[in-house]
PDB file of C-alpha atoms and ligand atoms in Angstrom:
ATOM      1  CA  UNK B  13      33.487 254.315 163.172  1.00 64.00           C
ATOM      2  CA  UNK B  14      35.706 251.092 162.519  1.00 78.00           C
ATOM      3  CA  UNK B  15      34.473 247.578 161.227  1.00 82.00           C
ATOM      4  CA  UNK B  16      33.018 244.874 163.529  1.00 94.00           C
ATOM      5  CA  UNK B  17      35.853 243.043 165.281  1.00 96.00           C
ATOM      6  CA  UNK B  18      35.332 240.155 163.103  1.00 97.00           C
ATOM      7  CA  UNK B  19      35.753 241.738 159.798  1.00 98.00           C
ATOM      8  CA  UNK B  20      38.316 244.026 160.987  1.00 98.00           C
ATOM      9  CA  UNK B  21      40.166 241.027 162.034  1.00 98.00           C
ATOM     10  CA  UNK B  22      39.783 239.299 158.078  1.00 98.00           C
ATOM     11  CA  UNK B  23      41.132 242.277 156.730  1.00 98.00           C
ATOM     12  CA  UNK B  24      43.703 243.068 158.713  1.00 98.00           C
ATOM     13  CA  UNK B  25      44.748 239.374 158.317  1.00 98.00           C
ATOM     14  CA  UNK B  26      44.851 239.893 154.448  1.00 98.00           C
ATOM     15  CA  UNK B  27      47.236 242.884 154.515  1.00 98.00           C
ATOM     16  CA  UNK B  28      51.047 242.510 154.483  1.00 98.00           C
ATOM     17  CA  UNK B  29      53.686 244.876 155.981  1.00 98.00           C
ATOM     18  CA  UNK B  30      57.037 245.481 153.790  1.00 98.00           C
ATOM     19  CA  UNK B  31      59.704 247.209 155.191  1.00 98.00           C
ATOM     20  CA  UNK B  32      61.350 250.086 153.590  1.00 98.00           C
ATOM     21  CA  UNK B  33      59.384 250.217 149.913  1.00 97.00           C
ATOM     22  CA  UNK B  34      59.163 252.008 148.602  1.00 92.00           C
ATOM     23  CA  UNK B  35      62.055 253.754 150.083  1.00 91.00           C
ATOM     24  CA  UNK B  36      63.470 253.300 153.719  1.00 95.00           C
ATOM     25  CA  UNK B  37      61.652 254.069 156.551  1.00 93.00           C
ATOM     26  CA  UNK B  38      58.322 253.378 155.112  1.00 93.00           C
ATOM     27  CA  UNK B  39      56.820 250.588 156.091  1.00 96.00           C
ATOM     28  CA  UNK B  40      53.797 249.666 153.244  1.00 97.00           C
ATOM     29  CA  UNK B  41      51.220 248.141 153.876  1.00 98.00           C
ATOM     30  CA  UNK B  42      50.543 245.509 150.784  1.00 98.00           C
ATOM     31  CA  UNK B  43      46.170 244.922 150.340  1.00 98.00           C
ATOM     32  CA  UNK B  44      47.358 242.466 147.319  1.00 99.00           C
ATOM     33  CA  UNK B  45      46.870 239.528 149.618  1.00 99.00           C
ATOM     34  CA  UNK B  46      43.356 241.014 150.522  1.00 99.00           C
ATOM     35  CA  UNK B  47      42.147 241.165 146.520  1.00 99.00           C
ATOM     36  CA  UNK B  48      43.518 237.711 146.033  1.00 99.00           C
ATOM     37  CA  UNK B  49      40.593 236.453 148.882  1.00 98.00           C
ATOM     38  CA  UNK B  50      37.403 236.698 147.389  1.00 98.00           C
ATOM     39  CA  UNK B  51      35.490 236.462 150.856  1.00 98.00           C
ATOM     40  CA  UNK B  52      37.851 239.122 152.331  1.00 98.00           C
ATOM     41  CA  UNK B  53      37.487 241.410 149.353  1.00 98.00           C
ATOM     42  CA  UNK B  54      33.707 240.476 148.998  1.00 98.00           C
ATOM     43  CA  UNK B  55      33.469 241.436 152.511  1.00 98.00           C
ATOM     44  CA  UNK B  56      35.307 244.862 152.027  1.00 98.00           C
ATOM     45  CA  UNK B  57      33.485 245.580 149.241  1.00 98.00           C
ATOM     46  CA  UNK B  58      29.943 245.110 151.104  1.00 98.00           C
ATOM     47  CA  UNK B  59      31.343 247.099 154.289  1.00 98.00           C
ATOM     48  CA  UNK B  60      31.971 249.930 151.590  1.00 98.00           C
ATOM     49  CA  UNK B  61      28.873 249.627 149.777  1.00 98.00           C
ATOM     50  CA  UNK B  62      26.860 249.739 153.356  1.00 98.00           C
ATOM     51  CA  UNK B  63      28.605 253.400 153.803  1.00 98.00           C
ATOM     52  CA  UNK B  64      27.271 254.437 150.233  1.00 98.00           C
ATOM     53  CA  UNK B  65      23.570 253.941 151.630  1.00 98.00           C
ATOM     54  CA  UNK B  66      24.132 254.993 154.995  1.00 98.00           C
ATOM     55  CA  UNK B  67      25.274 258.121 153.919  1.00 98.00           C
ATOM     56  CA  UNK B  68      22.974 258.664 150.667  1.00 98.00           C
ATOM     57  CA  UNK B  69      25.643 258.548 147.448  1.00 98.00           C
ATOM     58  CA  UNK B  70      25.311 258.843 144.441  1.00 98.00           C
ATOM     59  CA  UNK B  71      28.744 258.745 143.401  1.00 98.00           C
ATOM     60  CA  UNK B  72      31.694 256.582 144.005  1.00 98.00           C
ATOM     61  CA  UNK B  73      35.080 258.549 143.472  1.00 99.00           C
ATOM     62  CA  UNK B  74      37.776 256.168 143.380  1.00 99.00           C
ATOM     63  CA  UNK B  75      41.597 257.744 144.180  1.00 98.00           C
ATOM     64  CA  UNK B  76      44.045 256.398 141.697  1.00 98.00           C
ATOM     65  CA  UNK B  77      45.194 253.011 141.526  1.00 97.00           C
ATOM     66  CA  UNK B  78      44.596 251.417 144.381  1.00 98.00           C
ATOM     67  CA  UNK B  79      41.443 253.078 145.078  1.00 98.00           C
ATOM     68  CA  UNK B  80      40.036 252.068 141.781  1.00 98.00           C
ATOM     69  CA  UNK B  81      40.416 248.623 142.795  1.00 99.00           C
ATOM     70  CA  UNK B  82      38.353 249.296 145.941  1.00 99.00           C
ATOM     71  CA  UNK B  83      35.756 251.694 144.693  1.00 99.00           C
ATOM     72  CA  UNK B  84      34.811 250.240 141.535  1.00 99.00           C
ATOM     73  CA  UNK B  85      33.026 247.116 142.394  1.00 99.00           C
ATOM     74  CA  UNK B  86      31.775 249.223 145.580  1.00 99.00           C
ATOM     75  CA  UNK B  87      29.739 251.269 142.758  1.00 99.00           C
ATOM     76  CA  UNK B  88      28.236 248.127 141.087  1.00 98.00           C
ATOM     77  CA  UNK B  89      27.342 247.277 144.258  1.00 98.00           C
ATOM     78  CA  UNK B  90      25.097 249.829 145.145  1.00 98.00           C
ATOM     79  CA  UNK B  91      24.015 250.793 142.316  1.00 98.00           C
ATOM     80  CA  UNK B  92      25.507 253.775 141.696  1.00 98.00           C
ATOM     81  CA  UNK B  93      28.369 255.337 139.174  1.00 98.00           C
ATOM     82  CA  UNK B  94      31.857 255.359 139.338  1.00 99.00           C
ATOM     83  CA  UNK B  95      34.163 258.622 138.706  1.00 99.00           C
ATOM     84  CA  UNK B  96      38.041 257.891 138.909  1.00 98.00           C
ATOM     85  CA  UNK B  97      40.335 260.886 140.033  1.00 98.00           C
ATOM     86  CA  UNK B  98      43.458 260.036 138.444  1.00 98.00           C
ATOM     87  CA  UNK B  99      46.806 261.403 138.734  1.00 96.00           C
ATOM     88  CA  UNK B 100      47.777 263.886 135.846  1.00 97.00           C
ATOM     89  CA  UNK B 101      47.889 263.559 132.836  1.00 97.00           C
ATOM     90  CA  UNK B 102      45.463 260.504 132.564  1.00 98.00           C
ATOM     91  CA  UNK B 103      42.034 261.925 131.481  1.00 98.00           C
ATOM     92  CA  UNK B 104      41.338 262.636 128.168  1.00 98.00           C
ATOM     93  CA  UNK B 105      38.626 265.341 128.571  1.00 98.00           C
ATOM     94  CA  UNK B 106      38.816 269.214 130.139  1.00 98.00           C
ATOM     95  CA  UNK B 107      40.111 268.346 134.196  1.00 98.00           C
ATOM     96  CA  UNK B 108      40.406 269.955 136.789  1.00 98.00           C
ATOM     97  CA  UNK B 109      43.630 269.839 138.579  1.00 98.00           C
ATOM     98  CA  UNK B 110      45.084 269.818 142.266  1.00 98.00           C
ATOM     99  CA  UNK B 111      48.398 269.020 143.577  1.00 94.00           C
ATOM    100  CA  UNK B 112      49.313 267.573 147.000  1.00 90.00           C
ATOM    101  CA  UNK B 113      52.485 265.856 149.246  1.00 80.00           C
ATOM    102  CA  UNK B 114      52.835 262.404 149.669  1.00 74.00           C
ATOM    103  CA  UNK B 115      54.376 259.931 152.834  1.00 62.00           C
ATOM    104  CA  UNK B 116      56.966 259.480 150.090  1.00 64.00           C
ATOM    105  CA  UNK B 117      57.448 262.132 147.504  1.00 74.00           C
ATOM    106  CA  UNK B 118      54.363 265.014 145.907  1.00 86.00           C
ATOM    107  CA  UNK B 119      51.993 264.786 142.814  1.00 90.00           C
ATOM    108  CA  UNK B 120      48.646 266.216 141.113  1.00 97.00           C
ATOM    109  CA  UNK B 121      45.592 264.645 140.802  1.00 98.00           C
ATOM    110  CA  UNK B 122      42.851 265.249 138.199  1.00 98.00           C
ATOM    111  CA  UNK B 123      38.954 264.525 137.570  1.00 98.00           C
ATOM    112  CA  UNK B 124      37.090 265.714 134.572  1.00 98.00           C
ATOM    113  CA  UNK B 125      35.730 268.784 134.668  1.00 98.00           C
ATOM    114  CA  UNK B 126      32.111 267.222 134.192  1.00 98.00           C
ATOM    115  CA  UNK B 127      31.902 264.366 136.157  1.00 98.00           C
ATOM    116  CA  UNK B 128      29.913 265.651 138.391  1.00 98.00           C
ATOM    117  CA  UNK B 129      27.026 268.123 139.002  1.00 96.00           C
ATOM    118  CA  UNK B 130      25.725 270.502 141.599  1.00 96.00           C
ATOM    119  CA  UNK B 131      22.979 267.891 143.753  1.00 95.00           C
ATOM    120  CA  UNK B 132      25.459 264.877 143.354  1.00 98.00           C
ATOM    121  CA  UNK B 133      27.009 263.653 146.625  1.00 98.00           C
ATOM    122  CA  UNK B 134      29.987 261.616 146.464  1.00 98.00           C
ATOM    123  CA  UNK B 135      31.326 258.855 148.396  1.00 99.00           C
ATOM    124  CA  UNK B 136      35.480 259.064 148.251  1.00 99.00           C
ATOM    125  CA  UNK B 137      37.017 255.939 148.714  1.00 99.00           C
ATOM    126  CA  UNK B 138      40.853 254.863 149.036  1.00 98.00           C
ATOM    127  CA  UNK B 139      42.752 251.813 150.479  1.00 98.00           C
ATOM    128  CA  UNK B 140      45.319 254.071 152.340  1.00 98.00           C
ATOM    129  CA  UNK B 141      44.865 257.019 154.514  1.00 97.00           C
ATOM    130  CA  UNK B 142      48.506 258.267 154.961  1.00 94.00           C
ATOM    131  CA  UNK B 143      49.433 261.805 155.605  1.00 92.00           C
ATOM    132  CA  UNK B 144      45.890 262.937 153.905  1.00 95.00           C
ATOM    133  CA  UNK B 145      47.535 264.460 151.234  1.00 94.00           C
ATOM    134  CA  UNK B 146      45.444 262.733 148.244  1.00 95.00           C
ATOM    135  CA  UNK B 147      42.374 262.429 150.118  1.00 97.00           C
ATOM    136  CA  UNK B 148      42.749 266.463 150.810  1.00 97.00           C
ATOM    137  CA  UNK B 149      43.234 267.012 147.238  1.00 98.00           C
ATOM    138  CA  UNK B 150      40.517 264.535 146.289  1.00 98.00           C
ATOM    139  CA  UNK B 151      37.719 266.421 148.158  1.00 98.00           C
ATOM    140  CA  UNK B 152      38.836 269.750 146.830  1.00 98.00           C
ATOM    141  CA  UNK B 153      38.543 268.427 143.128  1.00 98.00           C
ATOM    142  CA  UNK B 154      35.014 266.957 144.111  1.00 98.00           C
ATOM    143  CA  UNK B 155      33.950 270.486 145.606  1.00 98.00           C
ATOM    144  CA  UNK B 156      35.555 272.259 142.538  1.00 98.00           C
ATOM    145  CA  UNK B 157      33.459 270.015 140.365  1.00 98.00           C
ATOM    146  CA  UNK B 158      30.444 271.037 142.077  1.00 98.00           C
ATOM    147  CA  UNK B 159      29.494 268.247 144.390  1.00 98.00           C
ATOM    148  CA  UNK B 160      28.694 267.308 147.610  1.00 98.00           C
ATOM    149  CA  UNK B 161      30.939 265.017 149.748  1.00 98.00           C
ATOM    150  CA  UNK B 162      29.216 262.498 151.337  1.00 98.00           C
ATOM    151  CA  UNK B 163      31.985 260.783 153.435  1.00 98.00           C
ATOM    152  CA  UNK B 164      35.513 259.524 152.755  1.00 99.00           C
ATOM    153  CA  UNK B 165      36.191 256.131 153.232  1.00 99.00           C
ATOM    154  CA  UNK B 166      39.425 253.967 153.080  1.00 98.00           C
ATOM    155  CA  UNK B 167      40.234 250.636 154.247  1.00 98.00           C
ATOM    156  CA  UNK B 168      43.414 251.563 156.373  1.00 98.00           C
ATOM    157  CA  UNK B 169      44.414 254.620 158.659  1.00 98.00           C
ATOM    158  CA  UNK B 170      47.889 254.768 159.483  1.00 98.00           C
ATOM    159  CA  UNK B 171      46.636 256.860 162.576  1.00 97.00           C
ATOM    160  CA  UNK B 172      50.415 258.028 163.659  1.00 96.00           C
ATOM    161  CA  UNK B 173      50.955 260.010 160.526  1.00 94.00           C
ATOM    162  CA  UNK B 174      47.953 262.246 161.635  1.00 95.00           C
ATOM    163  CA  UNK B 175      46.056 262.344 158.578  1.00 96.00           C
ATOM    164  CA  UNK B 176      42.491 262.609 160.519  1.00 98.00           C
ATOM    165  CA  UNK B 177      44.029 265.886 162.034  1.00 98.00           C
ATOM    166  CA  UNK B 178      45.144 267.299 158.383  1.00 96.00           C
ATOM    167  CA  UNK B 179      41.778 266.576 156.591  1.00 97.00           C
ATOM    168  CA  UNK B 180      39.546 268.066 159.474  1.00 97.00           C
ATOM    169  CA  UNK B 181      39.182 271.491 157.954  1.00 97.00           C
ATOM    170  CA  UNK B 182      38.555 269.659 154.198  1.00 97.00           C
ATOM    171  CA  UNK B 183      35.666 267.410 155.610  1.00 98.00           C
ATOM    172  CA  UNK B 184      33.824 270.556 156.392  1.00 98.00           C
ATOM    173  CA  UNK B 185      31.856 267.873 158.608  1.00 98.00           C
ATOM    174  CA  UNK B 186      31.458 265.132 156.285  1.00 98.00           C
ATOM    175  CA  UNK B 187      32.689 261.884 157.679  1.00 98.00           C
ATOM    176  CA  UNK B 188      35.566 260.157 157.384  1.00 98.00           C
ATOM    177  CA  UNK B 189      35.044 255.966 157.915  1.00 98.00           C
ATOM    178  CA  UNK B 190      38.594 253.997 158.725  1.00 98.00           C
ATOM    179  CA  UNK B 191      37.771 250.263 158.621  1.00 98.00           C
ATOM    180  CA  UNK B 192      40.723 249.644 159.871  1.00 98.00           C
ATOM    181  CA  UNK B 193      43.045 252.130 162.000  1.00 98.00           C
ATOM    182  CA  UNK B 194      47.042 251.089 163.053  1.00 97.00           C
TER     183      UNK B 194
HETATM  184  O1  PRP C 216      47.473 259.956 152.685  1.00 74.37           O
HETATM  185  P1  PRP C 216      48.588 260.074 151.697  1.00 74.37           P
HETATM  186  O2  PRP C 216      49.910 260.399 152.331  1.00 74.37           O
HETATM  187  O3  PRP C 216      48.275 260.992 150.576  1.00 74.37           O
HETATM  188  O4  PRP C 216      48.838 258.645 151.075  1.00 74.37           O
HETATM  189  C1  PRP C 216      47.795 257.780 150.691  1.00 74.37           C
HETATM  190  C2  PRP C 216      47.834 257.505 149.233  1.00 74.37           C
HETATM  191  O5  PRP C 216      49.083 256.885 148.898  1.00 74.37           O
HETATM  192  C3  PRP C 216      48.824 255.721 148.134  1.00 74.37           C
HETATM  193  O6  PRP C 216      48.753 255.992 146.802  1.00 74.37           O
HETATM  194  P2  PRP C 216      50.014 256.141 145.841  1.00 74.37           P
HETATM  195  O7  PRP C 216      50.082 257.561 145.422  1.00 74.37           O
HETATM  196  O8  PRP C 216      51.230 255.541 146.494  1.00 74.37           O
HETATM  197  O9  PRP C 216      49.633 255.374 144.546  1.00 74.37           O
HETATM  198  P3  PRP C 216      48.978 254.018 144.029  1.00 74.37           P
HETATM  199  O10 PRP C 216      47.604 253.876 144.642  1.00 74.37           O
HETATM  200  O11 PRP C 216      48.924 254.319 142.595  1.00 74.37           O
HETATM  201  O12 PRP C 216      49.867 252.873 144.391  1.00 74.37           O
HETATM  202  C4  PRP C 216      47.482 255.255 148.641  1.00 74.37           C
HETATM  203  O13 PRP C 216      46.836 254.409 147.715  1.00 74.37           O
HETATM  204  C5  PRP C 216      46.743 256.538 148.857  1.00 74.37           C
HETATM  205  O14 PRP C 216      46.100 256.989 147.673  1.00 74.37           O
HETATM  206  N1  ADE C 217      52.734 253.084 154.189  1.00 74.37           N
HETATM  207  C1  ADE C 217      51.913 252.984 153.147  1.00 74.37           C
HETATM  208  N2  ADE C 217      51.480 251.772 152.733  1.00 74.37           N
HETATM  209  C2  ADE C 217      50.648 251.685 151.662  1.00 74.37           C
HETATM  210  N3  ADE C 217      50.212 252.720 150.982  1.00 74.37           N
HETATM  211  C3  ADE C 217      50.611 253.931 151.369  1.00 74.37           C
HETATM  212  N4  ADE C 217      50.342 255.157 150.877  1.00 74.37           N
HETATM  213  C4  ADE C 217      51.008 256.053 151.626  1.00 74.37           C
HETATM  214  N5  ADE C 217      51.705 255.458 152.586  1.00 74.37           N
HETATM  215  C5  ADE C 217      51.470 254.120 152.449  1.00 74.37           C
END
């Protein structure tokens, strides 16, 4: 399900396109205009906070670095903790590790081993849904940390790289919320 016209409308107006970065042909889409307004962030960060009750989390997983930005006052919000899953290297306790490809380029994401427990269930959140790779990756480390996902939710789909279609089979059924799909 996508936001109400009027706030999809707000945030879309708050996010810039830049050609070509970070390499050519990409075309990024730039959410620093969209921290920099506190009503559209505030906004955002209520929409997000609405999905962590609707769908009964726990947990907020925020996807390294933008996520972060996102998901982190998204936890504070309702109440709940925050668990980053950062790319490798990062955490300073036992991880566990998955890698994945990227619109531009591949990496390997982490979460600590005991972030999480069996009963928890785990809103992921991210600014970008591209390709799916990190979110893919990101529900397999939740899984392998012995959760339950929740949902995913992420600000913007970029609908024509087909990312929906790659993370069906790693939803296993769990939602996937797209404020905002282009
Ligand atoms: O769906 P995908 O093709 O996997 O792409 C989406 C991911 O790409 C971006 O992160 P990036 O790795 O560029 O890093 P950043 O958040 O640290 O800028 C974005 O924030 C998502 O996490
Ligand atoms: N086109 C894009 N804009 C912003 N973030 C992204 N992550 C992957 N692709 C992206």
């Amino acid at each position: 399900m996508s936001a109400p016209a009027e706030l999809r409308e707000l945030l879309l107006s708050r996010i810039t396109d830049v050609p070509d970065y970070p390499q050519p042909g990409v075309m990024f889409k730039d959410i620093t205009p969209l921290l920099a307004d506190a009503r559209a962030f505030g906004a955002l960060t209520d929409a997000f906070a609405d999905l962590c009750e609707r769908y009964h989390a726990d947990k907020v997983v925020g996807l390294e670095a933008r996520g972060f930005i996102l998901a982190a006052p998204v936890a504070v919000r309702a109440g709940i903790g925050f668990v980053p899953v950062r790319k490798a290297g990062k955490l300073p306790g036992a991880t566990l590790g998955q890698s994945y490809d990227l619109e531009y380029g591949t990496a390997e994401v982490e979460i600590h081993a005991d972030a999480l427990a069996p009963g928890d269930r785990v809103l992921v959140i991210d600014d970008v849904l591209a390709t799916g790779g990190t979110a893919d990756a990101s529900l397999q480390l939740v899984r392998r940390a012995g959760a339950e996902v929740a949902g995913l939710a992420v600000l913007l789909e970029l609908g024509f790289l087909a990312g929906r279609q790659r993370l069906e089979p790693g939803l296993k059924g769990a939602p996937l919320e797209a404020l905002i799909t282009v």
